[in-house]
mmCIF file of C-alpha atoms in Angstrom:
data_model
loop_
_atom_site.group_PDB
_atom_site.id
_atom_site.type_symbol
_atom_site.label_atom_id
_atom_site.label_comp_id
_atom_site.label_asym_id
_atom_site.label_seq_id
_atom_site.Cartn_x
_atom_site.Cartn_y
_atom_site.Cartn_z
ATOM 1 C CA MET T 1 11.478 136.940 -2.853
ATOM 2 C CA ILE T 2 9.176 134.432 -3.491
ATOM 3 C CA ALA T 3 9.177 130.890 -0.553
ATOM 4 C CA ARG T 4 6.787 127.726 -2.238
ATOM 5 C CA VAL T 5 6.036 125.722 0.584
ATOM 6 C CA ILE T 6 4.751 122.345 0.314
ATOM 7 C CA VAL T 7 2.922 120.904 3.535
ATOM 8 C CA ALA T 8 1.815 117.385 3.064
ATOM 9 C CA PRO T 9 0.563 114.810 5.528
ATOM 10 C CA LYS T 10 3.655 112.648 7.117
ATOM 11 C CA PRO T 11 3.556 108.835 5.097
ATOM 12 C CA VAL T 12 2.007 107.029 8.230
ATOM 13 C CA VAL T 13 -0.913 109.873 8.502
ATOM 14 C CA ASN T 14 -4.875 108.726 7.214
ATOM 15 C CA ASP T 15 -5.318 111.029 4.179
ATOM 16 C CA PRO T 16 -9.236 110.858 3.867
ATOM 17 C CA GLN T 17 -9.133 113.552 1.071
ATOM 18 C CA GLY T 18 -6.198 111.596 -0.671
ATOM 19 C CA ALA T 19 -8.695 108.976 -0.798
ATOM 20 C CA THR T 20 -11.342 110.316 -2.067
ATOM 21 C CA VAL T 21 -9.485 112.159 -5.036
ATOM 22 C CA HIS T 22 -7.806 108.960 -5.613
ATOM 23 C CA ARG T 23 -11.520 107.076 -6.072
ATOM 24 C CA ALA T 24 -11.988 110.164 -8.043
ATOM 25 C CA LEU T 25 -10.040 109.395 -10.707
ATOM 26 C CA ALA T 26 -10.831 105.738 -11.287
ATOM 27 C CA SER T 27 -14.314 106.369 -11.256
ATOM 28 C CA LEU T 28 -12.693 108.746 -14.344
ATOM 29 C CA GLY T 29 -10.770 105.984 -16.091
ATOM 30 C CA PHE T 30 -7.389 106.783 -14.877
ATOM 31 C CA ALA T 31 -6.751 103.192 -13.478
ATOM 32 C CA GLU T 32 -3.503 103.469 -13.492
ATOM 33 C CA VAL T 33 -3.014 105.605 -10.401
ATOM 34 C CA SER T 34 -2.286 103.521 -7.332
ATOM 35 C CA GLY T 35 -2.004 106.143 -4.426
ATOM 36 C CA VAL T 36 -2.966 110.226 -3.822
ATOM 37 C CA ARG T 37 -1.964 112.498 -1.362
ATOM 38 C CA ILE T 38 -3.126 115.555 -0.530
ATOM 39 C CA GLY T 39 -1.356 118.465 1.134
ATOM 40 C CA LYS T 40 -1.291 122.260 0.791
ATOM 41 C CA TYR T 41 0.806 124.713 -1.526
ATOM 42 C CA VAL T 42 1.434 128.268 -0.048
ATOM 43 C CA GLU T 43 3.732 130.801 -2.234
ATOM 44 C CA ILE T 44 4.605 133.479 0.306
ATOM 45 C CA GLN T 45 6.052 136.839 -0.883
ATOM 46 C CA LEU T 46 9.105 138.271 1.540
ATOM 47 C CA THR T 47 11.879 140.650 1.986
ATOM 48 C CA ALA T 48 14.810 139.027 3.527
ATOM 49 C CA GLY T 49 18.484 140.152 3.065
ATOM 50 C CA SER T 50 19.896 136.779 1.782
ATOM 51 C CA VAL T 51 18.434 133.628 0.602
ATOM 52 C CA GLU T 52 20.261 132.109 4.305
ATOM 53 C CA GLU T 53 17.914 134.539 6.469
ATOM 54 C CA ALA T 54 14.743 133.983 4.241
ATOM 55 C CA SER T 55 15.118 130.218 4.878
ATOM 56 C CA SER T 56 15.820 130.833 8.192
ATOM 57 C CA ARG T 57 12.558 133.038 8.719
ATOM 58 C CA VAL T 58 10.041 130.552 6.032
ATOM 59 C CA GLU T 59 11.085 127.527 8.277
ATOM 60 C CA ALA T 60 9.344 129.265 11.663
ATOM 61 C CA MET T 61 6.368 130.457 10.043
ATOM 62 C CA CYS T 62 6.230 126.510 8.896
ATOM 63 C CA ARG T 63 7.011 125.273 12.349
ATOM 64 C CA GLU T 64 5.048 128.014 14.152
ATOM 65 C CA LEU T 65 1.992 128.080 11.961
ATOM 66 C CA LEU T 66 2.088 126.371 8.790
ATOM 67 C CA ALA T 67 2.794 122.932 9.077
ATOM 68 C CA ASN T 68 1.214 120.960 12.531
ATOM 69 C CA GLN T 69 4.196 118.658 12.512
ATOM 70 C CA VAL T 70 2.639 116.316 14.206
ATOM 71 C CA ILE T 71 0.670 114.989 11.505
ATOM 72 C CA GLU T 72 2.503 117.355 8.495
ATOM 73 C CA ASP T 73 5.480 117.426 7.017
ATOM 74 C CA PHE T 74 6.541 120.542 5.182
ATOM 75 C CA ARG T 75 9.521 121.570 3.023
ATOM 76 C CA PHE T 76 10.427 124.630 0.866
ATOM 77 C CA GLU T 77 12.209 126.525 -1.459
ATOM 78 C CA ILE T 78 13.766 129.917 -1.422
ATOM 79 C CA ASP T 79 13.295 131.282 -4.510
ATOM 80 C CA PRO T 80 15.953 134.554 -4.668
ATOM 81 C CA GLY T 81 13.115 136.348 -7.553
ATOM 82 C CA THR T 82 15.599 139.145 -9.642
ATOM 83 C CA LEU T 83 18.700 138.023 -7.828
ATOM 84 C CA PRO T 84 20.860 135.880 -9.758
ATOM 85 C CA ARG T 85 20.337 132.117 -8.883
ATOM 86 C CA PRO T 86 23.096 130.978 -6.889
ATOM 87 C CA MET L 1 6.597 107.539 -10.534
ATOM 88 C CA ILE L 2 5.489 110.316 -8.895
ATOM 89 C CA ALA L 3 3.768 113.451 -10.199
ATOM 90 C CA ARG L 4 3.548 115.879 -7.869
ATOM 91 C CA VAL L 5 0.779 118.538 -9.051
ATOM 92 C CA ILE L 6 0.682 121.983 -7.771
ATOM 93 C CA VAL L 7 -2.879 123.912 -8.071
ATOM 94 C CA ALA L 8 -2.698 127.835 -7.557
ATOM 95 C CA PRO L 9 -4.878 130.432 -7.890
ATOM 96 C CA LYS L 10 -4.318 132.534 -11.129
ATOM 97 C CA PRO L 11 -3.169 136.021 -10.014
ATOM 98 C CA VAL L 12 -5.859 137.668 -10.593
ATOM 99 C CA VAL L 13 -7.988 135.748 -8.720
ATOM 100 C CA ASN L 14 -8.803 137.040 -4.709
ATOM 101 C CA ASP L 15 -7.434 134.537 -2.289
ATOM 102 C CA PRO L 16 -8.925 134.583 0.935
ATOM 103 C CA GLN L 17 -6.834 132.144 2.608
ATOM 104 C CA GLY L 18 -4.275 134.084 1.503
ATOM 105 C CA ALA L 19 -5.069 136.845 2.921
ATOM 106 C CA THR L 20 -5.927 135.188 6.195
ATOM 107 C CA VAL L 21 -2.416 133.763 6.400
ATOM 108 C CA HIS L 22 -0.919 137.020 5.803
ATOM 109 C CA ARG L 23 -2.502 138.110 8.544
ATOM 110 C CA ALA L 24 -1.966 135.782 10.875
ATOM 111 C CA LEU L 25 1.892 135.622 9.613
ATOM 112 C CA ALA L 26 2.153 139.246 10.453
ATOM 113 C CA SER L 27 0.669 138.797 14.084
ATOM 114 C CA LEU L 28 3.023 136.472 14.696
ATOM 115 C CA GLY L 29 5.747 138.994 14.077
ATOM 116 C CA PHE L 30 6.271 138.148 10.557
ATOM 117 C CA ALA L 31 6.550 141.769 8.957
ATOM 118 C CA GLU L 32 8.622 140.859 5.780
ATOM 119 C CA VAL L 33 5.977 138.776 4.257
ATOM 120 C CA SER L 34 4.092 141.311 1.790
ATOM 121 C CA GLY L 35 1.906 138.643 0.006
ATOM 122 C CA VAL L 36 0.854 135.183 0.546
ATOM 123 C CA ARG L 37 -0.953 132.808 -1.509
ATOM 124 C CA ILE L 38 -2.229 129.232 -0.754
ATOM 125 C CA GLY L 39 -3.260 125.888 -3.748
ATOM 126 C CA LYS L 40 -3.256 122.693 -3.451
ATOM 127 C CA TYR L 41 -0.246 119.982 -4.079
ATOM 128 C CA VAL L 42 -2.020 116.219 -4.990
ATOM 129 C CA GLU L 43 1.255 113.847 -5.313
ATOM 130 C CA ILE L 44 -0.226 111.222 -7.530
ATOM 131 C CA GLN L 45 1.509 107.572 -7.605
ATOM 132 C CA LEU L 46 0.967 106.038 -10.824
ATOM 133 C CA THR L 47 2.435 103.635 -13.681
ATOM 134 C CA ALA L 48 3.345 104.871 -17.011
ATOM 135 C CA GLY L 49 5.824 103.328 -19.528
ATOM 136 C CA SER L 50 7.474 106.894 -19.999
ATOM 137 C CA VAL L 51 7.790 109.873 -18.617
ATOM 138 C CA GLU L 52 5.788 111.731 -21.612
ATOM 139 C CA GLU L 53 2.931 109.436 -20.968
ATOM 140 C CA ALA L 54 2.758 110.019 -17.476
ATOM 141 C CA SER L 55 3.035 113.510 -18.382
ATOM 142 C CA SER L 56 0.089 113.423 -20.704
ATOM 143 C CA ARG L 57 -1.991 111.741 -18.742
ATOM 144 C CA VAL L 58 -0.992 113.822 -15.674
ATOM 145 C CA GLU L 59 -2.437 116.798 -17.536
ATOM 146 C CA ALA L 60 -5.860 114.851 -18.147
ATOM 147 C CA MET L 61 -6.371 114.102 -14.220
ATOM 148 C CA CYS L 62 -5.384 118.261 -13.743
ATOM 149 C CA ARG L 63 -8.395 119.149 -16.971
ATOM 150 C CA GLU L 64 -11.091 116.678 -15.700
ATOM 151 C CA LEU L 65 -10.479 116.560 -11.916
ATOM 152 C CA LEU L 66 -8.026 118.620 -9.912
ATOM 153 C CA ALA L 67 -7.587 122.371 -11.218
ATOM 154 C CA ASN L 68 -10.676 124.849 -12.087
ATOM 155 C CA GLN L 69 -8.953 125.958 -15.653
ATOM 156 C CA VAL L 70 -11.194 128.867 -14.634
ATOM 157 C CA ILE L 71 -9.844 130.136 -11.393
ATOM 158 C CA GLU L 72 -6.607 128.159 -10.760
ATOM 159 C CA ASP L 73 -3.801 127.005 -12.297
ATOM 160 C CA PHE L 74 -1.864 124.035 -12.685
ATOM 161 C CA ARG L 75 1.929 122.199 -13.026
ATOM 162 C CA PHE L 76 3.586 119.001 -12.458
ATOM 163 C CA GLU L 77 6.389 117.327 -12.417
ATOM 164 C CA ILE L 78 6.858 113.268 -13.090
ATOM 165 C CA ASP L 79 9.329 111.452 -11.216
ATOM 166 C CA PRO L 80 10.023 108.321 -12.976
ATOM 167 C CA GLY L 81 10.547 106.638 -9.145
ATOM 168 C CA THR L 82 13.129 104.200 -10.131
ATOM 169 C CA LEU L 83 14.703 105.374 -13.677
ATOM 170 C CA PRO L 84 17.953 107.788 -13.458
ATOM 171 C CA ARG L 85 17.159 111.211 -13.557
ATOM 172 C CA PRO L 86 18.146 112.690 -16.779
#
């Protein structure tokens, strides 16, 4: 299975990297952009007996390592891969 | 509208950051993980007359700034926000 995890700064947290990319886009002529937030994308290949088991393991990975929950939110989806999609 | 962009290293490109996270997960007991790839997640708020227009602008942003196409792939989705989803 493949888990696709997105870890992004909470809305109330300053995001200087996003602000820098926002300014860079503006200077390239993309004036229609009103905000940019930058986070991490983590793709995890793992084996699990079921999508539910994979979800619970990936949630634990996020809490223990991938996300700093003080300043970041995370979300993920599990792609069962060769199994048929529900 | 909101564009959600994922920029990830091409499959053939070395990803030392992913390898490090893989080792860290293994040392935390997540032995079921067989691979980790790490990329960037970019959330862009922008105004556009249509989803098609937003797509074409975000594609240009990726090509000009957000992704290094020599070593990275990108993909994105446009969320029209207040408009009903198709």
